[in-house]
Coordinates of C-alpha atoms (C1' of nucleotides) in Angstrom, one line a residue:
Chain A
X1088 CA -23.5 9.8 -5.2
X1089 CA -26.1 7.4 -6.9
X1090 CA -25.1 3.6 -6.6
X1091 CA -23.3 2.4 -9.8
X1092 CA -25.4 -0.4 -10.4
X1093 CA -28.6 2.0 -9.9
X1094 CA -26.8 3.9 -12.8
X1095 CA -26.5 0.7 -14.8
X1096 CA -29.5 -0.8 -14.3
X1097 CA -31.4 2.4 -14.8
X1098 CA -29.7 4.5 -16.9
X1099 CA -32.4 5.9 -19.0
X1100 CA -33.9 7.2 -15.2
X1101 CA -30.4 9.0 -14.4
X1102 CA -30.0 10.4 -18.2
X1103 CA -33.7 12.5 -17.6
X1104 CA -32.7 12.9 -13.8
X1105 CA -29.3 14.7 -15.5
X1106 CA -31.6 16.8 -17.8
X1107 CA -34.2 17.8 -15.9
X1108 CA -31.8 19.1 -13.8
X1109 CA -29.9 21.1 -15.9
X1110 CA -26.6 19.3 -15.0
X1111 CA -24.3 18.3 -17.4
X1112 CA -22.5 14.9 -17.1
X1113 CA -21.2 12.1 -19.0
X1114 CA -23.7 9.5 -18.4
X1115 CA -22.3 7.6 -21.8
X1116 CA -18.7 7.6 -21.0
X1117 CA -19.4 6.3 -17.8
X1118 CA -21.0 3.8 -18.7
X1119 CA -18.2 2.5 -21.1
X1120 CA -15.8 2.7 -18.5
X1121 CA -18.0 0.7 -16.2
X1122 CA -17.7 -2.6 -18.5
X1123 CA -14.5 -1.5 -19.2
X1124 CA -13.5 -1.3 -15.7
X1125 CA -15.1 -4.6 -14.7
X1126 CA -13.7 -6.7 -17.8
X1127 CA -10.3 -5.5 -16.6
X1128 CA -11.3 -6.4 -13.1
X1129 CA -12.1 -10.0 -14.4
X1130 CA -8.6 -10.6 -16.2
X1131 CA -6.7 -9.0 -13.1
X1132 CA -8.5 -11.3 -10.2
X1133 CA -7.6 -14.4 -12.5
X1134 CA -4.2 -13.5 -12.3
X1135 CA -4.3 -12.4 -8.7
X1136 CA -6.2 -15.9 -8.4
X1137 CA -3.4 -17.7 -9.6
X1138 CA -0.8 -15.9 -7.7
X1139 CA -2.3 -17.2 -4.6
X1140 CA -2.8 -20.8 -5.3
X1141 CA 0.7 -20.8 -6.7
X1142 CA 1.7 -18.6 -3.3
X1143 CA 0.8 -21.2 -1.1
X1144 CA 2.8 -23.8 -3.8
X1145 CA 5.8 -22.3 -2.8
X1146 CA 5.2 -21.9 0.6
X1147 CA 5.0 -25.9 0.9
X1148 CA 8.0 -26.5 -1.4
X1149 CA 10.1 -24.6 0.9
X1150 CA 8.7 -26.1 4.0
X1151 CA 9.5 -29.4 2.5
X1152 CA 13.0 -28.3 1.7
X1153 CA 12.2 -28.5 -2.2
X1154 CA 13.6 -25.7 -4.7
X1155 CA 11.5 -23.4 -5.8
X1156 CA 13.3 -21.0 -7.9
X1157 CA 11.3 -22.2 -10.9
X1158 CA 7.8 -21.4 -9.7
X1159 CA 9.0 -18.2 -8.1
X1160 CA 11.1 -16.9 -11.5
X1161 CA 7.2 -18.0 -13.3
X1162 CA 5.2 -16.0 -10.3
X1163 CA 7.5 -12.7 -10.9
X1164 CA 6.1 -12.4 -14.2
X1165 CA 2.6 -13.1 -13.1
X1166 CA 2.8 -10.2 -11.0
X1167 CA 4.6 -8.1 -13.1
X1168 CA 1.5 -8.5 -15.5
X1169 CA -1.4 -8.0 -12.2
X1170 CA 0.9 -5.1 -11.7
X1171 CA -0.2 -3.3 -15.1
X1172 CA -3.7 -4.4 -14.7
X1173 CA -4.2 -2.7 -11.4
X1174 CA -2.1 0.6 -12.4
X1175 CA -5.2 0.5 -15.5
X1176 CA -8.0 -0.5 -13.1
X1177 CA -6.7 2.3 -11.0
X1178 CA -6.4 5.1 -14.0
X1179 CA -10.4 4.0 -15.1
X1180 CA -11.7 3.7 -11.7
X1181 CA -10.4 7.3 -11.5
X1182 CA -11.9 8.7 -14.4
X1183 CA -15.1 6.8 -13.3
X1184 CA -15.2 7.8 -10.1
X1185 CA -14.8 11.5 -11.2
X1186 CA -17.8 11.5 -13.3
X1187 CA -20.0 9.4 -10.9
X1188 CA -19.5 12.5 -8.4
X1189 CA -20.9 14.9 -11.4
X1190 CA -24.3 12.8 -11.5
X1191 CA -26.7 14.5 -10.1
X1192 CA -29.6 13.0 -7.3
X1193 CA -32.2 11.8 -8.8
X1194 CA -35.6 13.7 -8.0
X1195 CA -38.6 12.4 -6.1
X1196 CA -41.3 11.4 -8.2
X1197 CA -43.6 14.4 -6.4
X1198 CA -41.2 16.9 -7.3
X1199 CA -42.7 18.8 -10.5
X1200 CA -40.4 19.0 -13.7
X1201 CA -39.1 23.0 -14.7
X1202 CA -36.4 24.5 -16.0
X1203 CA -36.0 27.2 -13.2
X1204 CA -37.1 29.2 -10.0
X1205 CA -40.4 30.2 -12.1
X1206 CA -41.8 26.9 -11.8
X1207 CA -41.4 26.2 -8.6
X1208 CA -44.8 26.1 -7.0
X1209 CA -46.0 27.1 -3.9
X1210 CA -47.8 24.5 -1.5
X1211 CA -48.8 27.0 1.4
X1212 CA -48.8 30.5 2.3
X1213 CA -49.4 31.5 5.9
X1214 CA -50.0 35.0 7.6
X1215 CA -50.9 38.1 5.1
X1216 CA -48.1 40.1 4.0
X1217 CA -48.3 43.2 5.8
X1218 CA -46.5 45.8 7.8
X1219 CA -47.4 48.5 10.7
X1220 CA -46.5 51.1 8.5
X1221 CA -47.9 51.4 4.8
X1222 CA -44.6 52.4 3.5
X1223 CA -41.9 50.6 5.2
X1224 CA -38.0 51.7 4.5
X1225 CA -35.2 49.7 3.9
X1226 CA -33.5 47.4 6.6
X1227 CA -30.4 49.1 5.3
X1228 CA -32.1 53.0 6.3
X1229 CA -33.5 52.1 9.0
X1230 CA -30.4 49.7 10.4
X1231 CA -28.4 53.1 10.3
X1232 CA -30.7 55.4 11.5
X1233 CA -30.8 53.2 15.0
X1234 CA -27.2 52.2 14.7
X1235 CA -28.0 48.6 15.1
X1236 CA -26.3 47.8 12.0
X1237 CA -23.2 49.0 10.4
X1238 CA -22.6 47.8 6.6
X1239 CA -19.5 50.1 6.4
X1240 CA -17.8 49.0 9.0
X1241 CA -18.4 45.7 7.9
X1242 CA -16.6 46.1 4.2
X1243 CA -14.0 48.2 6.3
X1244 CA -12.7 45.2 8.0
X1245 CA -13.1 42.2 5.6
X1246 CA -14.6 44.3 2.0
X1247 CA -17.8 44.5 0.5
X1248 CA -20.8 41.3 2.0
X1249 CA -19.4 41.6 4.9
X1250 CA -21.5 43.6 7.9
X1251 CA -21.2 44.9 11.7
X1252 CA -24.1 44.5 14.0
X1253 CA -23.9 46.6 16.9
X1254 CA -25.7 47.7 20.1
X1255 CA -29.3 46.5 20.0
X1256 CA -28.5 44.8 16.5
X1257 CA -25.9 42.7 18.0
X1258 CA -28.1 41.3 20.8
X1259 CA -31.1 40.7 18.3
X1260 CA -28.9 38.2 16.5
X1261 CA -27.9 36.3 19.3
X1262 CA -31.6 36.8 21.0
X1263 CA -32.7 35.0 17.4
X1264 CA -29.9 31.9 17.9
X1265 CA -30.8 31.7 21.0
X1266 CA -34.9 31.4 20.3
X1267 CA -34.3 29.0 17.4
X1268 CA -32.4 26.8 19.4
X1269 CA -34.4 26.5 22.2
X1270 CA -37.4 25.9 20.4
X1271 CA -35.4 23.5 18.3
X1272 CA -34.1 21.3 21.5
X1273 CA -37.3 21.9 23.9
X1274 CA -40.4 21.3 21.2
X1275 CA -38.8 19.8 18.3
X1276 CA -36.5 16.8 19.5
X1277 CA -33.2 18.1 18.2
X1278 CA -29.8 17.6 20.1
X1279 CA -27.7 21.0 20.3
X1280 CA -24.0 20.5 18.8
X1281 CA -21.2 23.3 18.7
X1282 CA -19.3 21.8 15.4
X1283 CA -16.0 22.8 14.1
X1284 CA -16.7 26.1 11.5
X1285 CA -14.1 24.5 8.9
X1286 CA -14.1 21.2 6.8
X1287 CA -11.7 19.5 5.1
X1288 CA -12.1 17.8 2.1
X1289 CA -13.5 14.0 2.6
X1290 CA -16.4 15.9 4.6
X1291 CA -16.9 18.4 1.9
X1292 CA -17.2 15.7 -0.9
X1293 CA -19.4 13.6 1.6
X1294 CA -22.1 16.4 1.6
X1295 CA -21.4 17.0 -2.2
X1296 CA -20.4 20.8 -1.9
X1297 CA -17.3 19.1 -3.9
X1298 CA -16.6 19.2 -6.4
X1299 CA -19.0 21.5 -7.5
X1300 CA -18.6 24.2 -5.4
X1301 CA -14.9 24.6 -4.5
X1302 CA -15.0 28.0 -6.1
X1303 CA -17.9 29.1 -3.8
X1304 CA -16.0 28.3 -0.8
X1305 CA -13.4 30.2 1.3
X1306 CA -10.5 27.9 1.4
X1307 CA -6.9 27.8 3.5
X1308 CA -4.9 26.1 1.7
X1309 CA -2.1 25.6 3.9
X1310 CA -4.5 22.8 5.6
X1311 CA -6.9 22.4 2.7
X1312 CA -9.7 22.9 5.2
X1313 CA -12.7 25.3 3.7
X1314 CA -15.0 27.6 5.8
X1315 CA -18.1 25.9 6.1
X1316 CA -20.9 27.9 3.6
X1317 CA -23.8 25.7 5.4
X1318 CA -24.1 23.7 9.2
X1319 CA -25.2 21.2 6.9
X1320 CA -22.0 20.3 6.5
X1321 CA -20.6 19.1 10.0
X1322 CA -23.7 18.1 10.9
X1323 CA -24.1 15.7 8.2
X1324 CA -20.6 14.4 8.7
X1325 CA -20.8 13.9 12.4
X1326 CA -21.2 10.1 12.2
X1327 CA -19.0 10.2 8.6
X1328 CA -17.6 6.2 8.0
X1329 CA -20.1 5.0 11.1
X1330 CA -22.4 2.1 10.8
X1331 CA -24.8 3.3 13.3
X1332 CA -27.0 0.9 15.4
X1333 CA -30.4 1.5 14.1
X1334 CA -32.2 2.0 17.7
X1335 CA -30.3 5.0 17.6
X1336 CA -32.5 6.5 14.7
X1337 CA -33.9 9.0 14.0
X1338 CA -30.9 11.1 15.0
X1339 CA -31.6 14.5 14.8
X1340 CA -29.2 17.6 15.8
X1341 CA -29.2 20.9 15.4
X1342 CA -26.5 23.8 15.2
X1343 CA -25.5 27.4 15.5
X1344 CA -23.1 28.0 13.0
X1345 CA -22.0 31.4 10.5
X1346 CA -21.9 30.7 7.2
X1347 CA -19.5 31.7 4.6
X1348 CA -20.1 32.0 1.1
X1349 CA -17.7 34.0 -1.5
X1350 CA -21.2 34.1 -3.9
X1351 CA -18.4 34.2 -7.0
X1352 CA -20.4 35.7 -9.8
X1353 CA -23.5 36.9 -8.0
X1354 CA -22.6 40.0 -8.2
X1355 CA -25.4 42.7 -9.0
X1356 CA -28.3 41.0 -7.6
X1357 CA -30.2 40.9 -4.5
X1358 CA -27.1 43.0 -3.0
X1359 CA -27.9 45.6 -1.0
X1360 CA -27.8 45.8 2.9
X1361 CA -27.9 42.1 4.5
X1362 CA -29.8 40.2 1.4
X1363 CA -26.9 38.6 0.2
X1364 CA -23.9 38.4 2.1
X1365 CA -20.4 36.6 2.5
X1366 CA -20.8 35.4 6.3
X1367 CA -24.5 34.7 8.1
X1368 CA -25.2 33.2 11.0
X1369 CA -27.9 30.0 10.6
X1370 CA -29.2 27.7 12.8
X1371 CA -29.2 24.4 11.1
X1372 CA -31.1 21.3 11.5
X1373 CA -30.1 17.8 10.2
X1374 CA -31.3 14.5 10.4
X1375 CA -29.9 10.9 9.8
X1376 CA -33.3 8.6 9.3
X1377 CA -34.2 5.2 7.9
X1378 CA -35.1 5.5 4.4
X1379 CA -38.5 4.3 5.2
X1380 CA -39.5 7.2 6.9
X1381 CA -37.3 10.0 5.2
X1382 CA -40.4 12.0 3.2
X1383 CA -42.1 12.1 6.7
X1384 CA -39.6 13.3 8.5
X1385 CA -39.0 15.4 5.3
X1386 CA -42.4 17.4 6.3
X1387 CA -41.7 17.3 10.0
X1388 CA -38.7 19.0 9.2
X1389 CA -39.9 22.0 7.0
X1390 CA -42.5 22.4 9.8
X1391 CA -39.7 22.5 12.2
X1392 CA -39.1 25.5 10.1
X1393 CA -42.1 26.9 9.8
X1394 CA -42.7 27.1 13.6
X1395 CA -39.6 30.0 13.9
X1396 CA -41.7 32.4 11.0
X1397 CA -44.5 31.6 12.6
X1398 CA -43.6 32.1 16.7
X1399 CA -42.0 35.7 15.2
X1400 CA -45.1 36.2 13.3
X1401 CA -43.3 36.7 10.0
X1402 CA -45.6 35.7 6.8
X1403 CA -44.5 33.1 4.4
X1404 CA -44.7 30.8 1.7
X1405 CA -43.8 27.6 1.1
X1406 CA -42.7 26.5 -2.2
X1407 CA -42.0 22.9 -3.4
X1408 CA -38.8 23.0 -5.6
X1409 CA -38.6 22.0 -9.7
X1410 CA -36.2 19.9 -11.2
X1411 CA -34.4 22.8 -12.4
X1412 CA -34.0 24.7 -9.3
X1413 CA -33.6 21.6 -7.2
X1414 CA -29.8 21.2 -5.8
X1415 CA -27.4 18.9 -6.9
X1416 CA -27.6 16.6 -4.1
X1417 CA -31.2 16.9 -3.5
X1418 CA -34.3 14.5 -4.2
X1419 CA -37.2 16.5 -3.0
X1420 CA -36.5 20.4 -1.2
X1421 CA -39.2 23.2 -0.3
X1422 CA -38.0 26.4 0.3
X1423 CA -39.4 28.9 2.7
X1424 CA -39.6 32.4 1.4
X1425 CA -40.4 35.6 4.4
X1426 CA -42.1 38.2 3.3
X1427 CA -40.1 41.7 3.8
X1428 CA -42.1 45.1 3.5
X1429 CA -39.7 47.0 3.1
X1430 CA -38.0 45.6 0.0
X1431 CA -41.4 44.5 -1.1
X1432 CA -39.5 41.0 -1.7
X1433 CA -40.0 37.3 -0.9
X1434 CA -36.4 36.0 0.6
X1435 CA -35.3 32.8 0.8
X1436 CA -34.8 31.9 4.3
X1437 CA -35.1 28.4 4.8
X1438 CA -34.2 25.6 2.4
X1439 CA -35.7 21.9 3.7
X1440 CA -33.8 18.9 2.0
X1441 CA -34.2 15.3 1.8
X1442 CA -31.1 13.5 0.3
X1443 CA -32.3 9.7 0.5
X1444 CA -29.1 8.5 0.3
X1445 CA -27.1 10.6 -2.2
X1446 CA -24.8 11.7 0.7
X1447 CA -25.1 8.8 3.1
X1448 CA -23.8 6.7 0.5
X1449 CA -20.7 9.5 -0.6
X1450 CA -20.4 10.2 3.4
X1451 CA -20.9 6.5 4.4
X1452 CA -23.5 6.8 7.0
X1453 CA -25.3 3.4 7.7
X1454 CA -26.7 1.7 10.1
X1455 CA -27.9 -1.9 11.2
X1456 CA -31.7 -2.1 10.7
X1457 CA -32.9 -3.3 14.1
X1458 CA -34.1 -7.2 14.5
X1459 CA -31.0 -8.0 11.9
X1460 CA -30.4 -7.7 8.5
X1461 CA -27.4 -6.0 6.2
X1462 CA -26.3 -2.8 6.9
X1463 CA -28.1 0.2 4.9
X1464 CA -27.5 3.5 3.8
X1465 CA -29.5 5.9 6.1
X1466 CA -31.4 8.6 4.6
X1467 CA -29.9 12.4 5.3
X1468 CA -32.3 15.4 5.2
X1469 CA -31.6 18.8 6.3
X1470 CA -33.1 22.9 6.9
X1471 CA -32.5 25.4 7.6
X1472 CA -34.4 26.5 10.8
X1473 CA -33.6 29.5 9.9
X1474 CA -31.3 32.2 8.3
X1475 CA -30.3 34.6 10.5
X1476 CA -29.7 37.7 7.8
X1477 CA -32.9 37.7 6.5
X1478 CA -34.8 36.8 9.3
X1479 CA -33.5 39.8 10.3
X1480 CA -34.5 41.7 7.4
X1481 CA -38.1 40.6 7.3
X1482 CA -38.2 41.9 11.6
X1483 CA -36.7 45.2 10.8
X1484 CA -39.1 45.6 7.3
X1485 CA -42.0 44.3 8.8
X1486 CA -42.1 45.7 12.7
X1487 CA -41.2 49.0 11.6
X1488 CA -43.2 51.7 13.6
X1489 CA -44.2 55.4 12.6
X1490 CA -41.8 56.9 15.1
X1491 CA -38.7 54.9 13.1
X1492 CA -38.0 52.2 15.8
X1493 CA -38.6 48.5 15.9
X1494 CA -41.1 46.4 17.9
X1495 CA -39.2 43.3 19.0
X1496 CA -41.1 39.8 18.3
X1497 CA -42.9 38.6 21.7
X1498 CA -41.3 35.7 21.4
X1499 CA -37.8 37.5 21.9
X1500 CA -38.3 39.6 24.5
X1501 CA -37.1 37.2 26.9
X1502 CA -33.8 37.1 25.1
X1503 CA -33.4 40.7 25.2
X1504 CA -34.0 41.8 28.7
X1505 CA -37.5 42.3 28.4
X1506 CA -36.8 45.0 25.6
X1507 CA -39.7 45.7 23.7
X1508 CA -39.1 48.5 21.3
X1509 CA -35.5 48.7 19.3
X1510 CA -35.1 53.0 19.4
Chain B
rG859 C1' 6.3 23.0 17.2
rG860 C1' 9.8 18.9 19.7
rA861 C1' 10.3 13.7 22.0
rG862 C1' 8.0 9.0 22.8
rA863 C1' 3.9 5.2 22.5
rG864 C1' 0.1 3.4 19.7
rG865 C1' -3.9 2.8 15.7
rU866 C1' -6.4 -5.0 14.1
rG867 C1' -13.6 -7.0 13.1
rA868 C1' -19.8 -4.2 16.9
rC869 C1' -16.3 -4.2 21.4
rU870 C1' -11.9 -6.3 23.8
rG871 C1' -7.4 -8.5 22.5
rA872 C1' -3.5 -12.0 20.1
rG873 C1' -0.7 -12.1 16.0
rU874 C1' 6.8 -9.4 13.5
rG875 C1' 7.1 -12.6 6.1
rG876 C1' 3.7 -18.0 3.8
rU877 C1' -2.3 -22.7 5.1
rC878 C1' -4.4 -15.1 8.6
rG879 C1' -10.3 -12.5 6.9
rA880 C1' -7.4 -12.8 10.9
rA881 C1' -6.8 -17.0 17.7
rG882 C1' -9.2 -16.2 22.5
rG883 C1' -12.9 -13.4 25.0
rU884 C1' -17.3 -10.1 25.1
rG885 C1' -21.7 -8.9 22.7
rC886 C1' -25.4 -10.4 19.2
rG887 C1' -28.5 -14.4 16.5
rC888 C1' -30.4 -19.4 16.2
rG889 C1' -30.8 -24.2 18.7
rA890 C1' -30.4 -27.7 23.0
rC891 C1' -31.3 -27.9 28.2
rU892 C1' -35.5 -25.4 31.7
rG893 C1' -42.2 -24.9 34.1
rG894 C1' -39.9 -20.0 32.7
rA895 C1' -35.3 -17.6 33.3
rA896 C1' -30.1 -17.6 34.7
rA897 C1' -26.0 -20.6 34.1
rU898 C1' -24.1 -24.2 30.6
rC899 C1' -23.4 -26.5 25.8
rG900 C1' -23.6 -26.5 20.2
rC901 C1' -23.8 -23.7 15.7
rG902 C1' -23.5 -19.0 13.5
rU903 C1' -22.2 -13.8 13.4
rG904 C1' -17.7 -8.0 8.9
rU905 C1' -17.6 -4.7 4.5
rA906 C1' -17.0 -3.9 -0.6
rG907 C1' -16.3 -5.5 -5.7
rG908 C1' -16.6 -9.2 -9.6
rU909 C1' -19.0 -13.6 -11.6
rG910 C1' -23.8 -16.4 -11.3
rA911 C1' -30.4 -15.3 -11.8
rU912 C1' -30.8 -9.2 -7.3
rG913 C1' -30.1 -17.6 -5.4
rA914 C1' -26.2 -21.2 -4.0
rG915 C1' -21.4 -21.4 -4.9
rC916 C1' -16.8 -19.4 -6.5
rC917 C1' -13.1 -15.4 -7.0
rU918 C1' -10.8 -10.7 -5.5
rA919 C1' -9.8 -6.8 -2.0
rC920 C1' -9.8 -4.8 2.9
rC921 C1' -5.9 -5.3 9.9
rG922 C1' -5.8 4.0 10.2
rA923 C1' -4.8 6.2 4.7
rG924 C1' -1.6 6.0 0.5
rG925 C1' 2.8 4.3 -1.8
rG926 C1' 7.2 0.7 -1.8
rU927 C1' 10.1 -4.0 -1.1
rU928 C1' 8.9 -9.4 -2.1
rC929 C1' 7.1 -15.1 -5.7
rG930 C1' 4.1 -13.9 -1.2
rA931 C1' 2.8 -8.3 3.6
rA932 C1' -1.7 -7.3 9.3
rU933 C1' 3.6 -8.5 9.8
rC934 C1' 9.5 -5.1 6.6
rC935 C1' 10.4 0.2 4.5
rC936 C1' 8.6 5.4 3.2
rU937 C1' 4.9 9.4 3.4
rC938 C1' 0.6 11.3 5.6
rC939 C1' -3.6 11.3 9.2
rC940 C1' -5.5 10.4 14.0
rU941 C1' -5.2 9.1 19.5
rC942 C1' -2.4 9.0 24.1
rU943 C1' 1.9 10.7 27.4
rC944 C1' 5.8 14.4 28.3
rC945 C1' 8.1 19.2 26.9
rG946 C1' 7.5 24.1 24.6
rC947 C1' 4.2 28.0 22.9
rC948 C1' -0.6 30.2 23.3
rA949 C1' -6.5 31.9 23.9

RNA sequence: GGAGAGGUGACUGAGUGGUCGAAGGUGCGCGACUGGAAAUCGCGUGUAGGUGAUGAGCCUACCGAGGGUUCGAAUCCCUCCCUCUCCGCCA
């Protein structure tokens, strides 16, 4: 959420912010019911105002023994009139509030204007995309053939996007959590967290999947508490409503979680095998920072990233989001696509975030600068570091062999028993 | 799930209808004292909104959240949330 008098101060800013976005909003009406809102606010404190002074009137009358019935008969009134004031301020603070959650982050002034994913533009590539074989099967094939991977069985037990890993499959998933988190908690800094899975609603709004997204969300609605589609989302909300001592900062933490995503009207595209799915595992990264530092720690972050893709020797790309395909909440992202042989496709494995304050200020995260000073908003950023499913895509496409097994990433070896070959 | 206790400012802890945004203490900041420090003393120290010049000042709101009663609510009533203790159930 943007600060209301950032809106009104800059509203020609947030208008192209809205468009160049692609978001729709009502920037005008909001605006309306702003000076709306605070002229009611005005004739409502007066009265309030008056209430008091004459409050404290009565409160010496009856000390001294005097009647008050006249001043008290005059003071019901008064407050029968603050009484519809506030039931208005509360009916346009609720229509103003609604709208002020549909206006989108403002972008970074680095972040290049487009409409969609086709203007995105790459920053950096690294390794060649190749593969050990010059014609590489599916990760689907090839998962059945070893038995590592069982999409039936998957869709037998909770319907189509949802899969099985078994045997050697099974213990390639956890070998990658495993990897990414050590690497993430020994070389990077992080703190590991086991979150909660589910969130309810004030943390779901505080990372902004609400209101937008309550469609793309699985939801129990006996305890209106929604699966979590990103780590993102407990990890952001860890310190939710804290004012946070700034020596503390940066605080960085990272987290195993699945993810679950109903992908509501995605059907058709990118389906097959484990490219788009309903549950995946991820292993998150988030960080709360002062806003001074936040586009630093913004490339820190996607080179937190990078280190996974490039420890499993996977090639990639970096590409630094356009308006149009920039999220909702976002100011600045780059995404981080794998290269994957066997569907001769670029996948989208890692999305690296910075928020400013967009969330801290919905989630209210801040923190006491150190040597004094007001509280501030802290800055939130967050990546992926990275997406299990199509991490393990890219190693079954990519370290394909001509015999039909798998070589297993050096790097993982140690978290499989010293298994080098998947057969 | 049942019974009970409780949720007050950075922390601790008073406060059961009126001058309480909230005593006292701790912590923190500034100053005095000191060669320096400790101790001591003095002053200050929340958040948000409105109004004003993004100043001073003034006003309003906030004592878990939301409603209600009342001229007036941290204080009374209702609903919900959370924490603790005991019982039950269960991985």
């Amino acid at each position: 959420m943007l600060d209301l008098k950032f809106i009104r101060g800059n509203p020609e800013v947030v208008r192209k912010a809205i468009i160049d976005k692609g978001e729709k909003a009502d920037l005008d009406d909001l605006l309306s019911l702003d000076e709306d809102l605070r002229k009611t606010i005005v004739e409502s404190e007066a009265l309030k105002n008056e209430r008091n002074v004459e409050s404290e009137k009565i409160a010496r009358l009856k000390k001294e023994g005097a009647n008050a019935s006249a001043e008290i008969e005059q003071m019901r009134e008064v407050s029968a009139r603050i009484k519809e004031f506030d039931e208005k301020i509360g009916g346009v603070r609720g229509k103003l509030d609604a709208i002020l959650l549909t206006i989108p982050n403002v972008p970074h002034e680095s972040v290049p204007v487009g409409r969609d994913e086709d203007e995105n533009v790459v920053v950096r590539e690294w390794g060649e995309p190749s593969s050990l074989v010059p014609t590489p099967v599916p990760h689907w094939e090839i998962g059945e053939t070893l038995g590592i991977l069982d999409l039936k069985a998957g869709s037998r037990i909770a319907g189509s996007g949802f899969v099985a890993f078994t045997g050697a499959g099974a213990r390639l998933e956890r070998a990658l959590i495993a990897f990414m988190l050590d690497l993430h908690t020994r070389e990077h800094g992080y703190t590991e967290v086991s979150p909660p899975f589910v969130a309810d609603r004030d943390a779901m709004v505080g990372t902004g999947q609400l209101p937008k997204l309550e469609n793309d969300m699985y939801h129990s609605p006996e305890d209106d508490l929604f699966l979590i589609p990103t780590g993102e989302v407990p990890l952001t909300n860890l310190h939710r409503g804290e004012i946070l001592d700034g020596d503390r900062l940066p605080l960085k933490y990272t987290a195993y979680t699945p993810c679950f995503r109903r992908e509501a009207g995605s059907y058709g595209k990118d389906t097959r095998g484990l490219l788009r799915v309903h549950q995946f595992d991820k292993v998150e990264m988030v960080k709360l920072v002062e806003p001074e530092t936040s586009y630093d720690e913004l490339e820190s972050l996607t080179a937190n990233a990078e280190k996974v893709l490039q420890l499993l020797g996977l090639p990639y790309r970096v590409k630094v989001l356009c308006t149009g395909d920039l999220s909702f909440s976002a100011a600045k992202c780059y995404d981080i696509d794998v290269w994957s042989a066997g569907v001769s496709q670029w996948l989208e494995l890692s999305s690296c975030s910075n928020f400013e304050d967009f969330q801290a200020r919905r989630a209210g995260l801040k923190y006491h600068p150190v040597g004094g000073g007001k509280a501030r908003f802290v800055h939130t950023l967050n990546g992926s570091g990275v997406a299990m499913a199509r991490t393990v895509v890219a190693i079954l496409e990519n370290y394909q062999t001509e015999t039909g097994t798998i070589v297993v990433p050096e790097v993982l070896r140690p978290y499989m028993d010293g298994l080098e070959e998947i057969t």
